[in-house]
Coordinates of C-alpha atoms in Angstrom, one line a residue:
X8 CA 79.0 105.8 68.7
X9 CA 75.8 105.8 66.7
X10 CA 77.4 103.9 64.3
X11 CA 78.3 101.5 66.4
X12 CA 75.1 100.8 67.4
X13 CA 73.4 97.3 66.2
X14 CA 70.9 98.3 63.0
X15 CA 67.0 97.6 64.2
X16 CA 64.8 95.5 61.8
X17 CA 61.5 97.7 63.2
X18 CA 63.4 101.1 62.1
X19 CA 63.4 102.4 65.3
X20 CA 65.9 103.4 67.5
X21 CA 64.1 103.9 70.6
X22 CA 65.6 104.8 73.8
X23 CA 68.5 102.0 75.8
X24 CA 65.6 101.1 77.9
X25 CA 63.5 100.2 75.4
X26 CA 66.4 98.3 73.5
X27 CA 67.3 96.3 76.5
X28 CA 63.6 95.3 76.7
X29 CA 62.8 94.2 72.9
X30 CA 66.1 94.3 71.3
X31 CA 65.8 92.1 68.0
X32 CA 67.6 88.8 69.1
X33 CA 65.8 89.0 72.5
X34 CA 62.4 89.1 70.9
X35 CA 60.1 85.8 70.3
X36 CA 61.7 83.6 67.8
X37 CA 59.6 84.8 64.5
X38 CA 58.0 81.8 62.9
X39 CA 60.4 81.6 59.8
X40 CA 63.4 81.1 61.5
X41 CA 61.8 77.9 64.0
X42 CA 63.5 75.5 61.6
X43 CA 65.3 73.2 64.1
X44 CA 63.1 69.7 64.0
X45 CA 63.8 66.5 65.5
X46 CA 66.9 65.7 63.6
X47 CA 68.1 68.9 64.4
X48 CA 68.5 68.7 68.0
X49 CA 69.5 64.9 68.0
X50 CA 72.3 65.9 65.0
X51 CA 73.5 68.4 67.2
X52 CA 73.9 66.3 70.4
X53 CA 75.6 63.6 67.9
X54 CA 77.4 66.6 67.2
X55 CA 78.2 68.3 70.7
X56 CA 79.8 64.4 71.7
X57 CA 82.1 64.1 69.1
X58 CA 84.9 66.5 70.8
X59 CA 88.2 65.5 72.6
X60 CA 86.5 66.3 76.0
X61 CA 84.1 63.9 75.9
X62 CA 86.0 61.5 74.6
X63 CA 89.0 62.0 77.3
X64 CA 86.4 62.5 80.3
X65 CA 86.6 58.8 80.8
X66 CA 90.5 58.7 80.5
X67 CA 90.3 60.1 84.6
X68 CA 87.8 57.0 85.5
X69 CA 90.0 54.3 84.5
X70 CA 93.1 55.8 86.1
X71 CA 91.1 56.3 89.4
X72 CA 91.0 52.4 89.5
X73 CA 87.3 51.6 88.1
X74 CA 87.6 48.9 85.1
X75 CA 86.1 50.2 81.7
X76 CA 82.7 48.5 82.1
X77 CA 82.3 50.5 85.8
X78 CA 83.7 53.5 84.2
X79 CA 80.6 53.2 80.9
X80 CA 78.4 52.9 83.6
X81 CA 79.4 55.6 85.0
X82 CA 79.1 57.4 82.1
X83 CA 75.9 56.5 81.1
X84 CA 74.1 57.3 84.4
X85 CA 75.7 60.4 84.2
X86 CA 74.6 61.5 80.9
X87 CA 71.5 60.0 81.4
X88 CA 70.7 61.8 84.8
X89 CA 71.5 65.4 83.2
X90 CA 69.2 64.8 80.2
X91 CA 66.3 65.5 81.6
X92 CA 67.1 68.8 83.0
X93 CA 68.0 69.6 79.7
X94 CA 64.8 69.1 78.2
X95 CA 63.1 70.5 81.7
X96 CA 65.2 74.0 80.8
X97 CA 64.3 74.1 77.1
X98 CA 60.6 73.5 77.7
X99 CA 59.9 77.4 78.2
X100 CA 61.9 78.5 75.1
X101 CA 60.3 75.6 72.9
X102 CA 56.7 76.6 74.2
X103 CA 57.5 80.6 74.1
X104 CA 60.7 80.6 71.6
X105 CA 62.1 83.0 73.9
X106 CA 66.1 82.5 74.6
X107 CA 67.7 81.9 77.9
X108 CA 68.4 85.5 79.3
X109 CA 64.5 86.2 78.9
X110 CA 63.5 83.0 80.3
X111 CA 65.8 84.4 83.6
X112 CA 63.5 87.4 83.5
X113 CA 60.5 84.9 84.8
X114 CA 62.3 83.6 87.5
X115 CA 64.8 86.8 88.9
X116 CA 63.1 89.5 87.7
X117 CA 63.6 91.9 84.4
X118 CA 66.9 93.6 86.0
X119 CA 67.7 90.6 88.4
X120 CA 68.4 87.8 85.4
X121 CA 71.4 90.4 84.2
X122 CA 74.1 88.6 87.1
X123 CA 72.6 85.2 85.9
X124 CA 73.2 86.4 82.1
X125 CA 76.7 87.7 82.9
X126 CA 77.7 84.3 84.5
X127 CA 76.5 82.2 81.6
X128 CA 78.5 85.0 79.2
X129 CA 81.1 84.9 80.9
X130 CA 81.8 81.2 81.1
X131 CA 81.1 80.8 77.1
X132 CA 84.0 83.1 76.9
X133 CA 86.8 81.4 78.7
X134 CA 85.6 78.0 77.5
X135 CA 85.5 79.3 73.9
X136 CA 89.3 79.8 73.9
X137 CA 89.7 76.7 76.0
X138 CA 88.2 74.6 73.6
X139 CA 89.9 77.1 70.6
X140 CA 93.3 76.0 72.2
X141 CA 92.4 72.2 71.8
X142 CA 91.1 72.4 68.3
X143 CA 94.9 74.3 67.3
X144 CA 96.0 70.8 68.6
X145 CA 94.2 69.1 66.2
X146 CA 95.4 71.6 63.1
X147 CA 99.2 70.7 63.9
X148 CA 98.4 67.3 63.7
X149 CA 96.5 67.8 60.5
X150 CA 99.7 70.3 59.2
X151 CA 101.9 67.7 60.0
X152 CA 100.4 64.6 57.7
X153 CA 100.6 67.2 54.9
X154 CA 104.2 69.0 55.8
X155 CA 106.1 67.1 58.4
X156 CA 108.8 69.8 58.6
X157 CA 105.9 72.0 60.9
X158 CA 107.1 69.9 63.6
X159 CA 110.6 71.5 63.3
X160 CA 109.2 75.1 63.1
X161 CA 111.9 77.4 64.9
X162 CA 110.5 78.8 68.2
X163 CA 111.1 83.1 67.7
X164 CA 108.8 83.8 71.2
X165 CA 109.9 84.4 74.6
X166 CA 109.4 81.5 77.3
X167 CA 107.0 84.1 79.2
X168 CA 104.6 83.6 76.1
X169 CA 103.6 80.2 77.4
X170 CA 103.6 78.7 73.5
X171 CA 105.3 77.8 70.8
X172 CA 105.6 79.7 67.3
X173 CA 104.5 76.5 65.8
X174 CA 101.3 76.3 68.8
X175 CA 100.3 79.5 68.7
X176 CA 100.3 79.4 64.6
X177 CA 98.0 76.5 64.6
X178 CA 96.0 78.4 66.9
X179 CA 95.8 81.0 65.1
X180 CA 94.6 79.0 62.5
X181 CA 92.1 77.3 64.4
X182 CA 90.9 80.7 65.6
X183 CA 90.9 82.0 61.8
X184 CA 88.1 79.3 60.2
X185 CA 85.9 79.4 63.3
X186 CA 85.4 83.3 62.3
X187 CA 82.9 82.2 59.0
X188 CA 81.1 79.6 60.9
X189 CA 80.0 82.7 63.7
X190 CA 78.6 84.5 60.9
X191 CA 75.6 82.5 60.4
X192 CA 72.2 82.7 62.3
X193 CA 71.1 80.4 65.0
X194 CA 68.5 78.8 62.8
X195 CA 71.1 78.6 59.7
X196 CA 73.7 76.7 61.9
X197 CA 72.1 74.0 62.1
X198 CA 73.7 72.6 59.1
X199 CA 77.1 72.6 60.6
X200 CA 75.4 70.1 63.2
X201 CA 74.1 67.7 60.4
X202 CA 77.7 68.1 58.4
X203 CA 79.6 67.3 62.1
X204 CA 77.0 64.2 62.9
X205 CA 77.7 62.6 59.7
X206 CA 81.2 63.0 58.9
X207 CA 82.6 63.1 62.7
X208 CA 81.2 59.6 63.7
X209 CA 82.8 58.3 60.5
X210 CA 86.3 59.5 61.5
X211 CA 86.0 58.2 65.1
X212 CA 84.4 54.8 63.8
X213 CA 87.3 54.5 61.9
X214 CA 90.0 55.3 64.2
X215 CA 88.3 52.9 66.3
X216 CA 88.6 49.8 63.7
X217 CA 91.8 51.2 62.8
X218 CA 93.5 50.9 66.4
X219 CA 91.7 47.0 67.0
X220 CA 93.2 45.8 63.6
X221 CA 97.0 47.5 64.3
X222 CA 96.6 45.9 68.0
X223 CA 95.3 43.1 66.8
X224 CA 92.6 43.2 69.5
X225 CA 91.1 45.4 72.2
X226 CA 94.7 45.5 74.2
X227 CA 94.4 44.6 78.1
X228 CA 92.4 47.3 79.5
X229 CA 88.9 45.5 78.5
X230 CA 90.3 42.4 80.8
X231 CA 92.0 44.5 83.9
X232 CA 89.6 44.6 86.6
X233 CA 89.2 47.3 89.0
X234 CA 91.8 48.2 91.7
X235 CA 89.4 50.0 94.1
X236 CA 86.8 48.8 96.2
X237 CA 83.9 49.4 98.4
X238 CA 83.3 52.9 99.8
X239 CA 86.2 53.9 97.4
X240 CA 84.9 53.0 94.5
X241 CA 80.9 53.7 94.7
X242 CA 82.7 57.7 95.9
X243 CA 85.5 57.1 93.1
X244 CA 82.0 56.6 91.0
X245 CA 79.9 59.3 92.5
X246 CA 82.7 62.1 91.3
X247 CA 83.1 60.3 87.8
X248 CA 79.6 60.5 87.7
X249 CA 79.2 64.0 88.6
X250 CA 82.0 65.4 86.0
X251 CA 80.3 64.1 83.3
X252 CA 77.1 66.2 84.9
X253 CA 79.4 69.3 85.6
X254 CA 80.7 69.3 81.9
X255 CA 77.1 69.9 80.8
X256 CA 76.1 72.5 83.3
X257 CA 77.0 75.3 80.6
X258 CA 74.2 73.4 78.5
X259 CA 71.7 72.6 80.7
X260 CA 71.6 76.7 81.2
X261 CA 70.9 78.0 78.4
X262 CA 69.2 75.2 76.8
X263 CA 66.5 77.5 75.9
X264 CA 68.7 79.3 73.4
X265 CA 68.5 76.4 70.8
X266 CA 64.7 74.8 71.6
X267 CA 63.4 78.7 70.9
X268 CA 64.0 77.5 67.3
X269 CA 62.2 74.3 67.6
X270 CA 59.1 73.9 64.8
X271 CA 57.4 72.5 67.4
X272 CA 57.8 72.3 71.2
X273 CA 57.8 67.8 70.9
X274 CA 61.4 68.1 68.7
X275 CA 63.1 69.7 72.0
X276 CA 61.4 66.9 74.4
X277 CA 62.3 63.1 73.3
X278 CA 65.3 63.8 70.9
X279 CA 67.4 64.9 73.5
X280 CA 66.4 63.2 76.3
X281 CA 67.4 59.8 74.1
X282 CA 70.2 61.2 71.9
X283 CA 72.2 63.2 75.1
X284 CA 73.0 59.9 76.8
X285 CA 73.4 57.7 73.6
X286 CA 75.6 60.1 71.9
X287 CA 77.9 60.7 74.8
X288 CA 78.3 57.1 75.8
X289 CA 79.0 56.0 72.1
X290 CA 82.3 58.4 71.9
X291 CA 83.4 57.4 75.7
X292 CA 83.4 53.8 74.6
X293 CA 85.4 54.1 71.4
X294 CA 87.7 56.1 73.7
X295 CA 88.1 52.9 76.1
X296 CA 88.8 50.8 73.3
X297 CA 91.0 53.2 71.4
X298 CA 93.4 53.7 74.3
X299 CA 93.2 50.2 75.5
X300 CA 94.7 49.0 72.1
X301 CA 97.2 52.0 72.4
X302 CA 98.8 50.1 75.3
X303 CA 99.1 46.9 73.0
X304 CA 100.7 49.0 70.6
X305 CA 102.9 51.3 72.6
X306 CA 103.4 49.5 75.7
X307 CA 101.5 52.4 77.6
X308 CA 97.8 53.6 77.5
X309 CA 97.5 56.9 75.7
X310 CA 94.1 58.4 76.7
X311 CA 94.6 61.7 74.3
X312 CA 93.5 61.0 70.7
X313 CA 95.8 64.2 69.6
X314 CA 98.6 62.2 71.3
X315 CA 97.7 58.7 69.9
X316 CA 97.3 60.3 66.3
X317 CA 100.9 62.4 67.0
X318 CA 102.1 58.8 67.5
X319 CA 101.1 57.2 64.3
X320 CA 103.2 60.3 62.6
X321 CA 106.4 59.2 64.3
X322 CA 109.0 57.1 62.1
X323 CA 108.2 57.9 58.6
X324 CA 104.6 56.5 58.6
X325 CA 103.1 55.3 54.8
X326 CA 101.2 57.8 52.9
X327 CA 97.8 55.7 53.7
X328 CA 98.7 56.5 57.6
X329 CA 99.1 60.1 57.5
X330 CA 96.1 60.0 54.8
X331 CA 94.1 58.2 57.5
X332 CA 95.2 60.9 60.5
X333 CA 94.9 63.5 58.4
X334 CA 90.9 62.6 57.9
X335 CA 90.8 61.8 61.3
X336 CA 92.3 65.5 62.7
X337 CA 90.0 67.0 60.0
X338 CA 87.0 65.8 61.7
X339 CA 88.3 66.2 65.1
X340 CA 88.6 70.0 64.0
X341 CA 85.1 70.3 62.6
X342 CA 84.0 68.6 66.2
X343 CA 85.9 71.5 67.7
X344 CA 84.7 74.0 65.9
X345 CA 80.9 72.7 65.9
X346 CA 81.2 72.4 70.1
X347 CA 82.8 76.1 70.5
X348 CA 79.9 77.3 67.8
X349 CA 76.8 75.4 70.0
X350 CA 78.0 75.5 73.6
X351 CA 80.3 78.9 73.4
X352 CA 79.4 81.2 70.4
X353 CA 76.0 81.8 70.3
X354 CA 75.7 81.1 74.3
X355 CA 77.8 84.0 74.8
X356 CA 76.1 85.9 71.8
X357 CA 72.5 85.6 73.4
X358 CA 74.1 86.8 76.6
X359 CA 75.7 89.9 75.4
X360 CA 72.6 90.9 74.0
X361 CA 71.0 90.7 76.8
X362 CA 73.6 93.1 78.6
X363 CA 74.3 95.5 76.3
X364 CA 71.3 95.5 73.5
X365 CA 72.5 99.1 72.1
X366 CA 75.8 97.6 70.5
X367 CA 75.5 93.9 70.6
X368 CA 73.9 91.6 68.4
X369 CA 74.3 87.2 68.7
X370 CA 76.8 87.9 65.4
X371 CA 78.7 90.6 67.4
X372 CA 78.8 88.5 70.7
X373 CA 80.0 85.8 69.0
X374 CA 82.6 87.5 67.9
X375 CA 83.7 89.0 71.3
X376 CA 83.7 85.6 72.6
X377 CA 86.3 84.8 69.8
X378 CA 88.5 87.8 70.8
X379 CA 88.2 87.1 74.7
X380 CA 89.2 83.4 73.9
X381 CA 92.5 84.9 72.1
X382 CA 93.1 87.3 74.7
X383 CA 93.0 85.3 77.6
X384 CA 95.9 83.6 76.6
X385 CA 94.0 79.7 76.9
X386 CA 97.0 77.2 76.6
X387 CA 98.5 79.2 80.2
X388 CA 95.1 77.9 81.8
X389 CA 95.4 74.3 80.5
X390 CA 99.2 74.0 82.1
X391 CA 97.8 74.0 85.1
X392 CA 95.3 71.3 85.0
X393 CA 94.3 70.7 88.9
X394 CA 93.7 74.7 89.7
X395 CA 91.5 75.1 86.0
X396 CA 89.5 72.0 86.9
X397 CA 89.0 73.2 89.8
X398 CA 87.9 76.6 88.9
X399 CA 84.9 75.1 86.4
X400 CA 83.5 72.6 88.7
X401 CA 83.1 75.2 91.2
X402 CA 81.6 77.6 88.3
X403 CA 79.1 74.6 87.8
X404 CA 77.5 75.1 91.0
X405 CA 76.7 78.8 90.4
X406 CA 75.3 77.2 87.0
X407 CA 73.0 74.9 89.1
X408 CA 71.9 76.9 91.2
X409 CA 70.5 79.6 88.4
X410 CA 69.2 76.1 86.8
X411 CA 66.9 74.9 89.9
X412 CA 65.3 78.1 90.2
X413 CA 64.3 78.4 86.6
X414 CA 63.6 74.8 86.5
X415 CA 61.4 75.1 90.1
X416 CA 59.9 78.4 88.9
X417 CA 58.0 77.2 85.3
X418 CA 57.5 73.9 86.4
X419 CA 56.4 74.1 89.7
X420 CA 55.4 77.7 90.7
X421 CA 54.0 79.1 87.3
X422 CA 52.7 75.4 85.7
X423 CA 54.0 76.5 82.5
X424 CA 52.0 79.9 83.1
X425 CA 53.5 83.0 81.2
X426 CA 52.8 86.7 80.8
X427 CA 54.9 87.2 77.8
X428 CA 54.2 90.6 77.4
X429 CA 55.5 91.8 80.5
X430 CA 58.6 90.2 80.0
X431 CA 59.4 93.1 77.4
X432 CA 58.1 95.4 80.7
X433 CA 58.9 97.5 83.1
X434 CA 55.8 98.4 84.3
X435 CA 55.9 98.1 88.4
X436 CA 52.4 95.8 88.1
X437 CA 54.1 93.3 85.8
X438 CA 54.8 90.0 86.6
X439 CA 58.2 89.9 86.4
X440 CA 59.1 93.4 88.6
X441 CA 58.9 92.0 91.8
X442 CA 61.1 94.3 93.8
X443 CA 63.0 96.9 91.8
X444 CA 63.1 94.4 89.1
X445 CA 64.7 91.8 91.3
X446 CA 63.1 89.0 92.7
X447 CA 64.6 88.5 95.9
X448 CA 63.0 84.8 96.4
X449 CA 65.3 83.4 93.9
X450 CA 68.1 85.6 94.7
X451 CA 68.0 83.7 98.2
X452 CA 67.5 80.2 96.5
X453 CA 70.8 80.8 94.6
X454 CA 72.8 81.8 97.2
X455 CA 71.8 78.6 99.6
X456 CA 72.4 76.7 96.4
X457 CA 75.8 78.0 96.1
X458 CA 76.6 77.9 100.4
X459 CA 76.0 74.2 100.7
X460 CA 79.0 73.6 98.5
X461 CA 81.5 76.5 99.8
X462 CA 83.0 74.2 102.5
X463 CA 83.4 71.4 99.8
X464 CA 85.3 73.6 97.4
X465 CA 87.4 74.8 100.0
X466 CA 88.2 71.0 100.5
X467 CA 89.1 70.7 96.3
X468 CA 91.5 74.0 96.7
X469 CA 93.6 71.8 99.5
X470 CA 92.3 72.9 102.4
X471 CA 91.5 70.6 105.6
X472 CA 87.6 69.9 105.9
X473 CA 85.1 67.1 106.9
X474 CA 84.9 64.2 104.8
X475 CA 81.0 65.1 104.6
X476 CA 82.1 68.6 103.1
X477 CA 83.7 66.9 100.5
X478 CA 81.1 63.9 99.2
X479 CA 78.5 66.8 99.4
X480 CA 81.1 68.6 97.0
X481 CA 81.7 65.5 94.9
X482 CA 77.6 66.0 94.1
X483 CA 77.9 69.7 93.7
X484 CA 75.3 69.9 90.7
X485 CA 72.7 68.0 92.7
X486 CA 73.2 69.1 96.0
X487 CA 73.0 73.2 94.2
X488 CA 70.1 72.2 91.9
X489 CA 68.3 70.4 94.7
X490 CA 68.7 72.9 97.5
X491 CA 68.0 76.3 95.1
X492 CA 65.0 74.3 94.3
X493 CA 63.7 73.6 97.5
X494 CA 64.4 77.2 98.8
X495 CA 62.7 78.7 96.0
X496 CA 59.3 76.2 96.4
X497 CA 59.6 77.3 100.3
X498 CA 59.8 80.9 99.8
X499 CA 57.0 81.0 96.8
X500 CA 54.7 79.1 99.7
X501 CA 54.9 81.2 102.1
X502 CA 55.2 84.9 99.7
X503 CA 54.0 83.6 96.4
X504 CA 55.0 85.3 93.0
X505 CA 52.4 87.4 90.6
X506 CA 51.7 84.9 88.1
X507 CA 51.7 81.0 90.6
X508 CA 49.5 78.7 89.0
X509 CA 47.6 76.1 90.9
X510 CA 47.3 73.7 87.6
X511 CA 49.4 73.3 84.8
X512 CA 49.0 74.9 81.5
X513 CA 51.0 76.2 79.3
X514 CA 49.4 79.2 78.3
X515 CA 50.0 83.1 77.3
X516 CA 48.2 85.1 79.4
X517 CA 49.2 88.2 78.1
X518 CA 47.5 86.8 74.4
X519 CA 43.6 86.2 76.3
X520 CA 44.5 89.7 78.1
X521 CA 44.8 91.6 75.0
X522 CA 41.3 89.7 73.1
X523 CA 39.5 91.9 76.2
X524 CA 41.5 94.9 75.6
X525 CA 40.6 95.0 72.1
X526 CA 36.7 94.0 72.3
X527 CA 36.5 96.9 74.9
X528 CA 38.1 99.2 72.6
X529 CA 36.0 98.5 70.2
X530 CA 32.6 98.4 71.8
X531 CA 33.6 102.2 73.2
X532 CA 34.9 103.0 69.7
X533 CA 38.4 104.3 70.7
X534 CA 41.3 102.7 69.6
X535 CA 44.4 101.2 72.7
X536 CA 48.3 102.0 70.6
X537 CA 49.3 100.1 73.6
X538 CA 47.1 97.1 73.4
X539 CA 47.7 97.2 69.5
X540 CA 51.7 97.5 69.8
X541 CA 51.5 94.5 72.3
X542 CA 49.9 92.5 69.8
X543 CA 52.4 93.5 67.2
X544 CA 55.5 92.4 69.0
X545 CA 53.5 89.3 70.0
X546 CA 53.2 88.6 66.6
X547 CA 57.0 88.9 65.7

């Protein structure tokens, strides 16, 4: 077991205690590895858009009935309306450079933040082999340009499997070149971002010229207008508006995992609050145009770019064709692999360090996330669309809710107030104690966040409930965000938290704390370890 155990850069071991408190990945980002500037974080928003999500999310607006202009709109008020609680969540981590399962500890306590920890781990996990099972897509495409016989691979696995031989070997594959890319630290993967942002938007620039020119125009979606209207549509709008929130909840989370490696807290601000909404909206609108001109071509809109692409293989296509899709599923695996890496890898990395410090490491967590997303078996969940789509909108509301009370709780309660120091505590007069280590105000923000929707999601599994139930539902993120928020303000007014700031500052307190500790010391000539190992972990 002891050789299992993650290697410590301090040379201690210490006790599990004390590893769960100031493991190494858990610690303040050291200076030399804050090397994510501006660029950075807009590259990797460029980045994170360009993925067969995104550029499908839009697919489900136009076949509710809203034409492609209400359906952009849509999409960029969405977007646009979750960008800012992006850079609200990543404030603490730029300012601090501490990562998402320590920022928790502020808000529900040093033991408490575990469950919200868990739940953030735990959804990096499944959507790491969700997304793993939609970049193997994109390697049979690419295998086919090349060999066109891997189409006709004989299928040697039982119908129980749920795949194919030749599905589950492009899996594989898939599953096989994202191991490198885990490998690197956060700070070092940055240049995966910049590779994706530059060659990714080629690839879908080009599939976009390339599908106007074969159609010899945009096709007839641009012109069809919309088929709903009135209360339909502005709720047909609301819920398109709200899955383009839901499908950053994940990110909104644990946005402090990336901005605790910002060179300075301003390159985790502006970037992404422009680049979130641009990015996204850029990709949804080649995807409008792209499928419009597939119904010119085909005689039927085809909304999946692995389909489209499959499509272009069919009937002995030239070699400049499968030259051009094999480019094209090339990038659209490095946009994969670079979303499963930023949203899923080192999310669920940070996590698992969190819960189990001894063993884990980001690296190693990564790596469980890989072998979770294998085991789970991810093509099964994607056959049954309705139930898994259900299943993470409802997971975005429990992400929602642990968002407004981290959000409410440096923004409002604290004003940017932190005691650093006794976040790597479990001394009973810390800040962050509370009560046993749990802080039982937001506990009972979360859970109102999360009640308000119950009858709703009731309403999405097919039960019968009140229409109110369900447009409350339809706004799940909001409605979480906005009632965690305001329970957690209510309760810190009436039994305020150790630490509630009257005016905002962003300041260390632990840092002016230990300047009195040490001129004390040294006026009485005896020397404080504890003041002096404080500093020293400060300083990392």
């Amino acid at each position: 077991m002891r050789k299992l155990e993650v290697s410590r850069t301090d040379g201690q071991d210490g006790s599990y205690s004390q590893q769960f408190l100031t493991n190494d990945d858990l610690l303040p980002v050291p200076s030399e590895n804050r090397t994510w500037a501006a660029w950075n974080f807009v590259a990797f928003w460029i980045a994170d858009s360009f993925n067969i999500n995104t550029w499908m999310i839009v697919s489900s607006m136009v076949q509710l009935g809203m034409s492609w202009w209400q359906a952009w709109i849509c999409v960029w008020v969405g977007y646009g309306c979750v960008a800012p609680f992006i850079v609200l969540n990543a404030r603490p981590g730029a300012i601090f450079h501490v990562t998402f399962p320590v920022v928790a500890r502020t808000s529900f306590g040093i033991l408490g933040s575990l469950w919200c920890v868990f739940n953030r781990g735990a959804m990096a996990c499944i959507w790491y082999g969700v997304q793993a099972s939609i970049g193997g897509d994109c390697v049979r495409v690419l295998l086919r340009t090349m060999w066109p016989s891997v189409n006709n691979i004989k299928n040697t696995l039982p119908e129980s499997s749920g795949t194919t031989t030749r599905d589950f070997m492009c899996f594989f594959l898939f599953w096989l070149i994202s191991l490198p890319a885990i490998w690197f630290p956060i700070h070092k993967i940055r240049h995966l971002f910049t590779v994706k942002a530059v060659v990714v938007p080629i690839a879908g620039i080009m599939f976009f010229i390339w599908c106007i020119v074969k159609a010899h125009g945009v096709g007839p979606i641009v012109h069809r207008p919309s088929t709903i209207h009135g209360s339909t549509l502005g709720w047909a709008m609301v819920s398109s508006l709200m899955s383009c929130v839901s499908n950053m909840a994940t990110l909104v989370t644990n946005a402090p995992d990336f901005a605790s490696r910002a060179k300075y807290p301003s390159a985790a601000g502006l970037p992404q609050l422009i680049s979130v909404p641009l990015g996204f909206s850029i990709v949804s609108f080649i995807g409008i145009i792209v499928s419009s001109s597939s119904e010119t071509i085909y005689g039927e809109a085809i909304w999946s770019p692995i389909d489209l692409l499959e499509k272009f293989l069919e009937n002995n296509p030239s070699h400049a064709t499968r030259f051009g899709v094999w480019f094209i599923a090339a990038a659209f695996i490095i946009a994969q692999l670079g979303t499963n890496i930023s949203a899923n890898s080192i999310s669920a990395g940070c996590d698992l360090t969190a819960l189990f410090p001894r063993f884990i490491n980001i690296r190693r967590g990564g790596y469980i996330a890989a072998i979770v997303g294998i085991c789970m078996l991810p093509w099964n969940l994607l056959k049954s669309s309705n139930s898994f789509t259900s299943y993470l909108s409802a997971y975005s509301v429990f992400l929602s809710s642990i968002a407004g009370v981290m959000i409410t709780d440096y923004w409002v309660i604290r004003k940017g107030h932190y005691r650093v120091k006794d976040l790597y505590s479990m001394s009973k007069n810390g800040w962050y104690w509370y009560t046993y280590g749990i802080n039982l105000r937001a506990y009972a923000a979360y859970i109102a966040g999360i009640l308000i929707n119950v009858v709703g999601f009731a309403g999405a599994t097919g039960r019968t409930v009140p229409i109110t139930a369900t447009h409350i539902y339809q706004m799940s993120f909001f409605t979480g965000f906005g009632v965690s928020s305001l329970v957690y303000w209510s309760l810190n007014y009436l039994f305020p938290v150790p630490g509630a700031s009257s005016r905002f500052e962003e300041v260390d307190e632990s840092l002016s704390e230990d300047v009195v500790e040490t001129t004390k010391d040294e006026g009485s000539g005896k020397g404080d370890s504890t003041s002096v190992s404080v500093r020293s972990v400060l300083a990392v």
